[in-house]
Amino acid sequence: DTGVSQDPRHKITKRGQNVTFRCDPISEHNRLYWYRQTLGQGPEFLTYFQNEAQLEKSRLLSDRFSAERPKGSFSTLEIQRTEQGDSAMYLCASRPTWLAGPYEQYFGPGTRLTVT
Amino acid sequence: AQTVTQSQPEMSVQEAETVTLSCTYDTSENNYYLFWYKQPPSRQMILVIRQEAYKQQNATENRFSVNFQKAAKSFSLKISDSQLGDTAMYFCACNAGNNRKLIWGLGTSLAVNP
């Protein structure tokens, strides 16, 4: 168990460019969540997957955002035509669902996006 | 809709003292769980303690304990014998429903002073 990993850790991009982030969950965790955290705020839910199926998307996830988890393992989050308001920390978390209980979500280190 | 409220943006405590962080929540679900997460400066989010809503007994993890008042929808975190390494943002979170997404408070920035 190597934990949740995210790549890159930091991304600086110019407004209008596209960016893609990757998340590798803990092996065999079938639930994967994306959150966005702006400075001084708590995380906000963006979307989640159960295996390869994207089951819910927040209204925060505009048409410029797309997330995939093609084989039910790693996930990518793409932002097209970035705007300065997209600057934030993007957090990925995973958890198992094959056991009942309040199993917490395990978080990655996050990808900090700065749009200039 | 679920909401989580943390009314203390910043707190400080002397090393070895005890501090309590407040959290209130609202949910229409009967089956839900509550969490306190810690986010040290420039480091990742880690779980401090969890509480199942159906359990009356307050959760305890070493120096960390909660005061869960279900009727009042209150879920406070007590840190005993505070250590310098406890300096961090502390977030209260709730999950409920089938999707189990976390709804978060705004956080409390805790500074432990030597």
mmCIF file of C-alpha atoms in Angstrom:
data_model
loop_
_atom_site.group_PDB
_atom_site.id
_atom_site.type_symbol
_atom_site.label_atom_id
_atom_site.label_comp_id
_atom_site.label_asym_id
_atom_site.label_seq_id
_atom_site.Cartn_x
_atom_site.Cartn_y
_atom_site.Cartn_z
ATOM 1 C CA ASP A 1 0.000 0.000 0.000
ATOM 2 C CA THR A 2 1.838 3.044 -1.279
ATOM 3 C CA GLY A 3 -0.929 5.549 -0.704
ATOM 4 C CA VAL A 4 -2.724 7.824 -3.133
ATOM 5 C CA SER A 5 -0.392 9.591 -5.527
ATOM 6 C CA GLN A 6 -1.013 12.614 -7.717
ATOM 7 C CA ASP A 7 0.963 14.032 -10.579
ATOM 8 C CA PRO A 8 2.102 16.716 -11.047
ATOM 9 C CA ARG A 9 2.367 18.248 -7.612
ATOM 10 C CA HIS A 10 2.508 21.742 -9.015
ATOM 11 C CA LYS A 11 1.382 23.145 -12.342
ATOM 12 C CA ILE A 12 1.719 26.701 -13.592
ATOM 13 C CA THR A 13 -0.087 27.469 -16.802
ATOM 14 C CA LYS A 14 -1.198 30.432 -18.802
ATOM 15 C CA ARG A 15 -4.839 31.317 -19.102
ATOM 16 C CA GLY A 16 -6.461 29.516 -22.002
ATOM 17 C CA GLN A 17 -4.188 26.480 -21.906
ATOM 18 C CA ASN A 18 -5.376 22.952 -21.205
ATOM 19 C CA VAL A 19 -4.053 20.977 -18.249
ATOM 20 C CA THR A 20 -4.406 17.356 -17.175
ATOM 21 C CA PHE A 21 -3.841 15.897 -13.737
ATOM 22 C CA ARG A 22 -3.435 12.273 -12.808
ATOM 23 C CA CYS A 23 -4.435 10.400 -9.677
ATOM 24 C CA ASP A 24 -3.387 6.875 -8.752
ATOM 25 C CA PRO A 25 -5.563 5.557 -5.922
ATOM 26 C CA ILE A 26 -4.676 2.916 -3.405
ATOM 27 C CA SER A 27 -4.703 -0.425 -5.133
ATOM 28 C CA GLU A 28 -8.139 -2.093 -5.126
ATOM 29 C CA HIS A 29 -9.936 0.991 -3.852
ATOM 30 C CA ASN A 30 -12.908 1.109 -6.158
ATOM 31 C CA ARG A 31 -14.155 4.552 -5.179
ATOM 32 C CA LEU A 32 -12.229 7.596 -6.333
ATOM 33 C CA TYR A 33 -13.127 11.217 -5.556
ATOM 34 C CA TRP A 34 -11.929 14.576 -6.846
ATOM 35 C CA TYR A 35 -12.149 17.714 -4.719
ATOM 36 C CA ARG A 36 -11.055 21.296 -5.253
ATOM 37 C CA GLN A 37 -9.662 23.427 -2.454
ATOM 38 C CA THR A 38 -9.071 27.147 -2.785
ATOM 39 C CA LEU A 39 -6.905 29.080 -0.371
ATOM 40 C CA GLY A 40 -8.445 29.386 3.064
ATOM 41 C CA GLN A 41 -11.393 27.160 2.223
ATOM 42 C CA GLY A 42 -12.409 23.597 2.821
ATOM 43 C CA PRO A 43 -12.390 21.143 -0.071
ATOM 44 C CA GLU A 44 -15.395 21.082 -2.395
ATOM 45 C CA PHE A 45 -16.627 17.933 -4.068
ATOM 46 C CA LEU A 46 -16.192 17.783 -7.836
ATOM 47 C CA THR A 47 -16.932 14.228 -8.929
ATOM 48 C CA TYR A 48 -16.536 10.592 -8.023
ATOM 49 C CA PHE A 49 -16.106 7.211 -9.675
ATOM 50 C CA GLN A 50 -17.023 3.721 -8.678
ATOM 51 C CA ASN A 51 -14.671 1.593 -10.693
ATOM 52 C CA GLU A 52 -14.756 3.120 -14.171
ATOM 53 C CA ALA A 53 -18.231 4.640 -13.851
ATOM 54 C CA GLN A 54 -18.539 8.343 -13.103
ATOM 55 C CA LEU A 55 -21.556 8.404 -10.827
ATOM 56 C CA GLU A 56 -21.901 12.028 -9.811
ATOM 57 C CA LYS A 57 -20.649 15.414 -10.937
ATOM 58 C CA SER A 58 -20.940 18.622 -8.987
ATOM 59 C CA ARG A 59 -22.359 21.726 -10.611
ATOM 60 C CA LEU A 60 -18.871 23.142 -9.946
ATOM 61 C CA LEU A 61 -17.644 20.888 -12.728
ATOM 62 C CA SER A 62 -18.314 23.093 -15.723
ATOM 63 C CA ASP A 63 -18.153 21.937 -19.329
ATOM 64 C CA ARG A 64 -14.465 22.814 -19.362
ATOM 65 C CA PHE A 65 -13.774 20.072 -16.828
ATOM 66 C CA SER A 66 -13.731 16.401 -17.656
ATOM 67 C CA ALA A 67 -12.700 13.419 -15.593
ATOM 68 C CA GLU A 68 -12.081 9.844 -16.598
ATOM 69 C CA ARG A 69 -11.174 6.565 -15.011
ATOM 70 C CA PRO A 70 -10.986 4.302 -18.041
ATOM 71 C CA LYS A 71 -9.893 1.038 -16.466
ATOM 72 C CA GLY A 72 -11.121 1.598 -12.968
ATOM 73 C CA SER A 73 -7.621 2.271 -11.704
ATOM 74 C CA PHE A 74 -6.005 5.689 -12.203
ATOM 75 C CA SER A 75 -8.062 8.760 -13.008
ATOM 76 C CA THR A 76 -7.390 11.939 -14.950
ATOM 77 C CA LEU A 77 -8.911 15.369 -14.535
ATOM 78 C CA GLU A 78 -8.625 17.711 -17.499
ATOM 79 C CA ILE A 79 -9.357 21.409 -17.517
ATOM 80 C CA GLN A 80 -9.725 23.029 -20.900
ATOM 81 C CA ARG A 81 -9.235 26.740 -21.592
ATOM 82 C CA THR A 82 -8.076 27.419 -18.043
ATOM 83 C CA GLU A 83 -9.193 30.577 -16.277
ATOM 84 C CA GLN A 84 -7.614 32.365 -13.338
ATOM 85 C CA GLY A 85 -10.508 31.205 -11.187
ATOM 86 C CA ASP A 86 -9.374 27.625 -11.712
ATOM 87 C CA SER A 87 -6.308 28.269 -9.559
ATOM 88 C CA ALA A 88 -6.664 25.908 -6.624
ATOM 89 C CA MET A 89 -5.436 22.698 -5.072
ATOM 90 C CA TYR A 90 -7.000 19.654 -6.713
ATOM 91 C CA LEU A 91 -7.279 16.753 -4.309
ATOM 92 C CA CYS A 92 -7.865 13.115 -5.120
ATOM 93 C CA ALA A 93 -9.066 10.562 -2.595
ATOM 94 C CA SER A 94 -9.954 6.893 -2.670
ATOM 95 C CA ARG A 95 -11.741 4.395 -0.469
ATOM 96 C CA PRO A 96 -12.910 0.803 -0.626
ATOM 97 C CA THR A 97 -16.561 -0.177 -0.691
ATOM 98 C CA TRP A 98 -16.468 -3.929 -0.334
ATOM 99 C CA LEU A 99 -16.708 -3.686 3.436
ATOM 100 C CA ALA A 100 -19.446 -1.970 5.357
ATOM 101 C CA GLY A 101 -18.425 0.865 7.604
ATOM 102 C CA PRO A 102 -17.346 4.455 7.649
ATOM 103 C CA TYR A 103 -14.074 3.855 5.924
ATOM 104 C CA GLU A 104 -12.452 7.178 5.510
ATOM 105 C CA GLN A 105 -11.205 8.569 2.268
ATOM 106 C CA TYR A 106 -7.455 8.478 1.804
ATOM 107 C CA PHE A 107 -6.068 11.594 0.225
ATOM 108 C CA GLY A 108 -3.228 12.248 -2.125
ATOM 109 C CA PRO A 109 -0.863 15.204 -1.754
ATOM 110 C CA GLY A 110 -2.832 17.258 -4.256
ATOM 111 C CA THR A 111 -1.959 19.122 -7.430
ATOM 112 C CA ARG A 112 -1.608 22.861 -6.977
ATOM 113 C CA LEU A 113 -2.671 24.687 -10.122
ATOM 114 C CA THR A 114 -1.730 28.303 -10.741
ATOM 115 C CA VAL A 115 -3.225 30.009 -13.776
ATOM 116 C CA THR A 116 -1.418 33.200 -14.777
ATOM 117 C CA ALA B 1 -28.499 19.220 1.580
ATOM 118 C CA GLN B 2 -25.722 18.709 4.063
ATOM 119 C CA THR B 3 -23.799 21.545 5.662
ATOM 120 C CA VAL B 4 -20.857 21.655 8.019
ATOM 121 C CA THR B 5 -19.983 24.762 10.004
ATOM 122 C CA GLN B 6 -16.763 25.551 11.816
ATOM 123 C CA SER B 7 -17.100 28.861 13.598
ATOM 124 C CA GLN B 8 -13.489 29.267 14.731
ATOM 125 C CA PRO B 9 -11.235 30.356 11.836
ATOM 126 C CA GLU B 10 -8.135 30.448 14.027
ATOM 127 C CA MET B 11 -7.129 29.143 17.421
ATOM 128 C CA SER B 12 -3.938 28.882 19.390
ATOM 129 C CA VAL B 13 -2.870 26.815 22.369
ATOM 130 C CA GLN B 14 0.240 26.430 24.448
ATOM 131 C CA GLU B 15 2.202 23.244 24.152
ATOM 132 C CA ALA B 16 0.928 20.544 26.562
ATOM 133 C CA GLU B 17 -2.407 22.327 27.029
ATOM 134 C CA THR B 18 -5.842 21.154 25.890
ATOM 135 C CA VAL B 19 -7.847 22.758 23.107
ATOM 136 C CA THR B 20 -11.331 22.114 21.717
ATOM 137 C CA LEU B 21 -12.346 22.807 18.142
ATOM 138 C CA SER B 22 -16.048 23.252 17.377
ATOM 139 C CA CYS B 23 -18.120 21.849 14.546
ATOM 140 C CA THR B 24 -21.827 21.742 13.841
ATOM 141 C CA TYR B 25 -23.477 19.970 10.958
ATOM 142 C CA ASP B 26 -26.822 19.436 9.354
ATOM 143 C CA THR B 27 -28.045 16.469 7.380
ATOM 144 C CA SER B 28 -31.378 14.831 6.698
ATOM 145 C CA GLU B 29 -29.787 11.390 6.491
ATOM 146 C CA ASN B 30 -30.112 8.919 9.350
ATOM 147 C CA ASN B 31 -26.998 7.012 8.394
ATOM 148 C CA TYR B 32 -23.996 9.302 8.314
ATOM 149 C CA TYR B 33 -20.450 9.568 9.521
ATOM 150 C CA LEU B 34 -18.396 12.420 10.851
ATOM 151 C CA PHE B 35 -14.687 12.991 10.518
ATOM 152 C CA TRP B 36 -11.957 15.318 11.613
ATOM 153 C CA TYR B 37 -9.128 15.662 9.142
ATOM 154 C CA LYS B 38 -5.818 17.444 9.661
ATOM 155 C CA GLN B 39 -3.931 19.299 6.933
ATOM 156 C CA PRO B 40 -0.447 20.394 8.041
ATOM 157 C CA PRO B 41 1.173 23.257 6.117
ATOM 158 C CA SER B 42 2.029 22.093 2.602
ATOM 159 C CA ARG B 43 1.207 18.523 3.474
ATOM 160 C CA GLN B 44 -1.620 16.206 2.642
ATOM 161 C CA MET B 45 -4.944 15.665 4.344
ATOM 162 C CA ILE B 46 -4.905 12.912 6.942
ATOM 163 C CA LEU B 47 -7.642 11.481 9.113
ATOM 164 C CA VAL B 48 -7.577 12.354 12.799
ATOM 165 C CA ILE B 49 -10.701 10.638 14.060
ATOM 166 C CA ARG B 50 -14.056 9.303 12.857
ATOM 167 C CA GLN B 51 -17.487 8.852 14.462
ATOM 168 C CA GLU B 52 -20.399 6.737 13.327
ATOM 169 C CA ALA B 53 -23.668 8.577 13.949
ATOM 170 C CA TYR B 54 -25.408 5.467 15.243
ATOM 171 C CA LYS B 55 -22.839 5.026 18.005
ATOM 172 C CA GLN B 56 -23.471 6.928 21.196
ATOM 173 C CA GLN B 57 -19.983 6.397 22.542
ATOM 174 C CA ASN B 58 -17.592 9.206 21.708
ATOM 175 C CA ALA B 59 -14.618 8.186 19.594
ATOM 176 C CA THR B 60 -11.115 8.440 21.027
ATOM 177 C CA GLU B 61 -7.729 8.141 19.340
ATOM 178 C CA ASN B 62 -4.840 8.645 21.735
ATOM 179 C CA ARG B 63 -4.735 12.380 22.507
ATOM 180 C CA PHE B 64 -7.716 13.125 20.282
ATOM 181 C CA SER B 65 -11.330 12.691 21.344
ATOM 182 C CA VAL B 66 -14.687 13.962 20.203
ATOM 183 C CA ASN B 67 -17.786 15.194 21.936
ATOM 184 C CA PHE B 68 -20.621 14.000 19.699
ATOM 185 C CA GLN B 69 -23.996 15.498 20.566
ATOM 186 C CA LYS B 70 -26.377 14.030 18.012
ATOM 187 C CA ALA B 71 -29.496 15.953 19.007
ATOM 188 C CA ALA B 72 -27.595 19.225 18.858
ATOM 189 C CA LYS B 73 -25.766 18.151 15.691
ATOM 190 C CA SER B 74 -22.494 19.052 17.281
ATOM 191 C CA PHE B 75 -19.166 17.292 16.802
ATOM 192 C CA SER B 76 -16.266 18.952 18.609
ATOM 193 C CA LEU B 77 -12.652 17.768 18.687
ATOM 194 C CA LYS B 78 -10.580 17.862 21.847
ATOM 195 C CA ILE B 79 -6.809 17.697 21.598
ATOM 196 C CA SER B 80 -5.096 16.916 24.884
ATOM 197 C CA ASP B 81 -1.416 17.510 25.666
ATOM 198 C CA SER B 82 -1.014 19.594 22.511
ATOM 199 C CA GLN B 83 2.230 19.120 20.617
ATOM 200 C CA LEU B 84 4.012 21.390 18.162
ATOM 201 C CA GLY B 85 3.277 18.861 15.439
ATOM 202 C CA ASP B 86 -0.438 19.417 15.928
ATOM 203 C CA THR B 87 -0.096 22.789 14.228
ATOM 204 C CA ALA B 88 -2.304 22.473 11.140
ATOM 205 C CA MET B 89 -5.648 23.248 9.554
ATOM 206 C CA TYR B 90 -8.356 21.049 11.005
ATOM 207 C CA PHE B 91 -11.399 20.252 8.935
ATOM 208 C CA CYS B 92 -14.656 18.770 10.099
ATOM 209 C CA ALA B 93 -16.455 16.700 7.459
ATOM 210 C CA CYS B 94 -19.629 14.688 7.087
ATOM 211 C CA ASN B 95 -20.588 12.000 4.628
ATOM 212 C CA ALA B 96 -23.951 10.491 4.032
ATOM 213 C CA GLY B 97 -25.951 8.873 1.301
ATOM 214 C CA ASN B 98 -24.848 6.303 -1.181
ATOM 215 C CA ASN B 99 -22.146 8.413 -2.757
ATOM 216 C CA ARG B 100 -20.381 9.050 0.539
ATOM 217 C CA LYS B 101 -18.912 12.299 -0.731
ATOM 218 C CA LEU B 102 -17.503 14.450 2.003
ATOM 219 C CA ILE B 103 -19.029 17.807 2.856
ATOM 220 C CA TRP B 104 -16.482 20.004 4.582
ATOM 221 C CA GLY B 105 -16.356 22.921 6.949
ATOM 222 C CA LEU B 106 -14.143 25.914 6.245
ATOM 223 C CA GLY B 107 -11.515 24.707 8.671
ATOM 224 C CA THR B 108 -9.863 25.935 11.842
ATOM 225 C CA SER B 109 -6.233 26.960 11.772
ATOM 226 C CA LEU B 110 -4.622 25.715 14.976
ATOM 227 C CA ALA B 111 -1.274 27.022 16.152
ATOM 228 C CA VAL B 112 0.491 25.244 18.992
ATOM 229 C CA ASN B 113 2.931 27.614 20.669
ATOM 230 C CA PRO B 114 6.055 26.487 22.516
#
